[in-house]
XYZ file of C-alpha atoms in Angstrom:
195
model
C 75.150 39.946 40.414
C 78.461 38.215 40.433
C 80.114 37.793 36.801
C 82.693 35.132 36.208
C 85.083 35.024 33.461
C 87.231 32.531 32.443
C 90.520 33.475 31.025
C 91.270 29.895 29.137
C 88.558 30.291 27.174
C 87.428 32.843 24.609
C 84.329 35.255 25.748
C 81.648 36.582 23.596
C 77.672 38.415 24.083
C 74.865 36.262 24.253
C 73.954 38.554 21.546
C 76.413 36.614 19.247
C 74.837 33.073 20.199
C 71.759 34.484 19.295
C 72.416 35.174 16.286
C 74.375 31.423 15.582
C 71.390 30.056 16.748
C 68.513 32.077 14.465
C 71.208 31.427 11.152
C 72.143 34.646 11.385
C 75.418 35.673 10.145
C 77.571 39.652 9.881
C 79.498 37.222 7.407
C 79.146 39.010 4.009
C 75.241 38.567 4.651
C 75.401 34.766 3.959
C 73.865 32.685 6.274
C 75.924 29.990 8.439
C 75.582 26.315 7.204
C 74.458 23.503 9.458
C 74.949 20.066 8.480
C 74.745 16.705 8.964
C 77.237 13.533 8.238
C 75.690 10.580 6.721
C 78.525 8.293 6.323
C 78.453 6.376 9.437
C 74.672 4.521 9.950
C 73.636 5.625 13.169
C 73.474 3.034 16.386
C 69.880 2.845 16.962
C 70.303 4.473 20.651
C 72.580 6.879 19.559
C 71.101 10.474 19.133
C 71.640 12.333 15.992
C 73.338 15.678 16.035
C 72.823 18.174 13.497
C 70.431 18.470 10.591
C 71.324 19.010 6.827
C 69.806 22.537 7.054
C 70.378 25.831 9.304
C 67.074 25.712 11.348
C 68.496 25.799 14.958
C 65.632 23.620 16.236
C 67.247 20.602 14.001
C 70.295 20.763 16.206
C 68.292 20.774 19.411
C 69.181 17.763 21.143
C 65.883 16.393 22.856
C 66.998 13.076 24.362
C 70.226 10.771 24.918
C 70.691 7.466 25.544
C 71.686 6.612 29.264
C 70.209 10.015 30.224
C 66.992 9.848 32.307
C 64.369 12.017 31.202
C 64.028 15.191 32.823
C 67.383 14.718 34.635
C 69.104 17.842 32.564
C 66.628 20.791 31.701
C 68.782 23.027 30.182
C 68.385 23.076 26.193
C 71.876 22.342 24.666
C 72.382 22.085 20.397
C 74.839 19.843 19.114
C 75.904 19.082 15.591
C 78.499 19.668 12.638
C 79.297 23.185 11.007
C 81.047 23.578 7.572
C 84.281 24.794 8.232
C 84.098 26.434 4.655
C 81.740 28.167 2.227
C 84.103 26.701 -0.990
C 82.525 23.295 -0.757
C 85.160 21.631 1.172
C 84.179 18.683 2.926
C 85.854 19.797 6.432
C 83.434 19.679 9.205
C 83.659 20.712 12.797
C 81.380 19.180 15.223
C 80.294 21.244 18.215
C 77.840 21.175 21.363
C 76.493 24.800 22.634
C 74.654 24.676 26.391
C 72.772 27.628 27.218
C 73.127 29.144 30.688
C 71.680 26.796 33.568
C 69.758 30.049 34.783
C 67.473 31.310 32.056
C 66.733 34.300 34.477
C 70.439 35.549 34.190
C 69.768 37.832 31.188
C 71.488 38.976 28.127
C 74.702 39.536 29.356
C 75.701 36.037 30.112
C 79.052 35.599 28.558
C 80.060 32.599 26.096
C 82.650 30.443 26.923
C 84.377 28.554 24.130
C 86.097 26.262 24.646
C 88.632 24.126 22.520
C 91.070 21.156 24.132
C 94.821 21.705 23.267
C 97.079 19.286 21.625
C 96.739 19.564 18.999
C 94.154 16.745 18.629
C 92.374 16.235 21.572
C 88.793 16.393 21.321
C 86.833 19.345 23.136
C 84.370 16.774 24.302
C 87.478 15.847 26.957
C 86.053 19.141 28.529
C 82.486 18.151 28.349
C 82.713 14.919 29.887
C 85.722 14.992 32.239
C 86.700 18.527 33.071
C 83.571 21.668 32.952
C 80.983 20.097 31.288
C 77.490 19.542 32.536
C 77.722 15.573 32.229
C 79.561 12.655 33.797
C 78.925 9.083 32.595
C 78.727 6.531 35.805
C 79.295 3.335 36.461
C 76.692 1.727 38.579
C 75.379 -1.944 39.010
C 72.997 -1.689 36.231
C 75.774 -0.574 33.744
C 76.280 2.901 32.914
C 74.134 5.833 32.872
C 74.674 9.884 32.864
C 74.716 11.822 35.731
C 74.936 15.829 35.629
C 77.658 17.857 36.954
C 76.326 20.538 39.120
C 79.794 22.464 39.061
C 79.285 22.589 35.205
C 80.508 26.326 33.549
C 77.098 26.214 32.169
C 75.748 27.026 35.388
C 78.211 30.629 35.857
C 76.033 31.119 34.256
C 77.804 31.429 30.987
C 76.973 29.737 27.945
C 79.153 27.022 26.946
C 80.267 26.192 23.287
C 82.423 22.847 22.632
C 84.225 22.266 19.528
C 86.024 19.821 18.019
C 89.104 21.079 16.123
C 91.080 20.938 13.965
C 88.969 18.575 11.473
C 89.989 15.398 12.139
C 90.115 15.915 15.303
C 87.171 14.031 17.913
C 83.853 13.946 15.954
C 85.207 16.697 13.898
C 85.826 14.989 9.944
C 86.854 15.448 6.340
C 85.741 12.470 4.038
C 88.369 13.499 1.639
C 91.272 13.299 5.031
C 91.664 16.962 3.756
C 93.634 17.428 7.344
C 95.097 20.636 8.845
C 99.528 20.287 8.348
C 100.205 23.756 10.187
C 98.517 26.430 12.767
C 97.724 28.740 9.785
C 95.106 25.806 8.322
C 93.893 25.291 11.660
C 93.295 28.762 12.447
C 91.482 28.794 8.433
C 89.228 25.977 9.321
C 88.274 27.773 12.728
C 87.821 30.624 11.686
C 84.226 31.206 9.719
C 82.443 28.436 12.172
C 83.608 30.800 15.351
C 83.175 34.675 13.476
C 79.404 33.725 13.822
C 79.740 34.121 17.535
């Protein structure tokens, strides 16, 4: 079995992605927080990530527009976690892709992975760089292809996130924004301790 690890990106047990996924959480025995952000009515073909509670089937993402059915098989959860347990309103949006292989095992590493700047979004990565889709241009307009390169397919699995809040589809309604590395790291910190 080969085993690929990528040095740009922090690495973690599927054990840990596990336990993001079930809720979960070696975090003072509370329980990580998935929610969802109401403020901006949804396009009627666009999909919506996350779910106002922590069941991990909420944030399954089950369709997308310009996406063929059955094109991309590989379940994938996308949707916003609180960057705080104090009530703050900061929210970081992320998309997690489970190994292409679901043969490879339990020790299939997790990539994270978080676009530099600061301020540019993670989902640069997704769509343009290592992610598993590619939007095309065609004579009918525009539809999603898949990337068969994708890190996703290591197999590793691949977690996206937007940061720091404000950042992408990362938000704070109050524009509570991040003025130094020690807020960013803050704000990163509880969402990525659950892996």
């Amino acid at each position: 079995m080969i085993r690929i690890t990528y040095f740009l990106a922090s690495i973690a047990s599927v054990s840990g992605v596990r336990r993001l996924l079930n809720g979960d959480s070696p975090y003072s025995g509370r329980r990580l927080t998935l929610i969802d952000d109401h403020s901006v009515p949804p396009h009627p073909q666009t999909p919506r990530f996350g779910a106002e509670n922590d069941n991990p089937d909420a944030h399954l993402v089950t369709s997308m527009p310009l996406l063929p059915d059955g094109l991309f098989k590989t379940r994938h959860w996308a949707g916003h976690l609180a960057a705080k347990e104090d009530g703050s309103d900061k929210k970081l949006f992320y998309w997690l892709f489970e190994p292409g292989d679901a043969s490879a095992g339990d020790e299939v590493p997790l990539i994270v992975w978080l676009n530099g700047g600061p301020g540019c979004s993670s989902m640069d990565g997704l769509w343009l760089e290592n992610g598993p889709f590619r939007l095309k241009s065609g004579n009918d307009g525009w539809t999603i292809d898949v990337n068969k390169h994708s890190w996703h397919n290591a197999p590793a699995w691949v977690l996206y996130v937007d940061q720091p809040v404000g950042t992408g589809l990362s938000f704070s309604k109050k524009k509570n924004w991040c003025s130094d590395d020690f807020m960013v790291n803050r704000d990163c910190e509880r969402p990525i301790f659950f892996i």
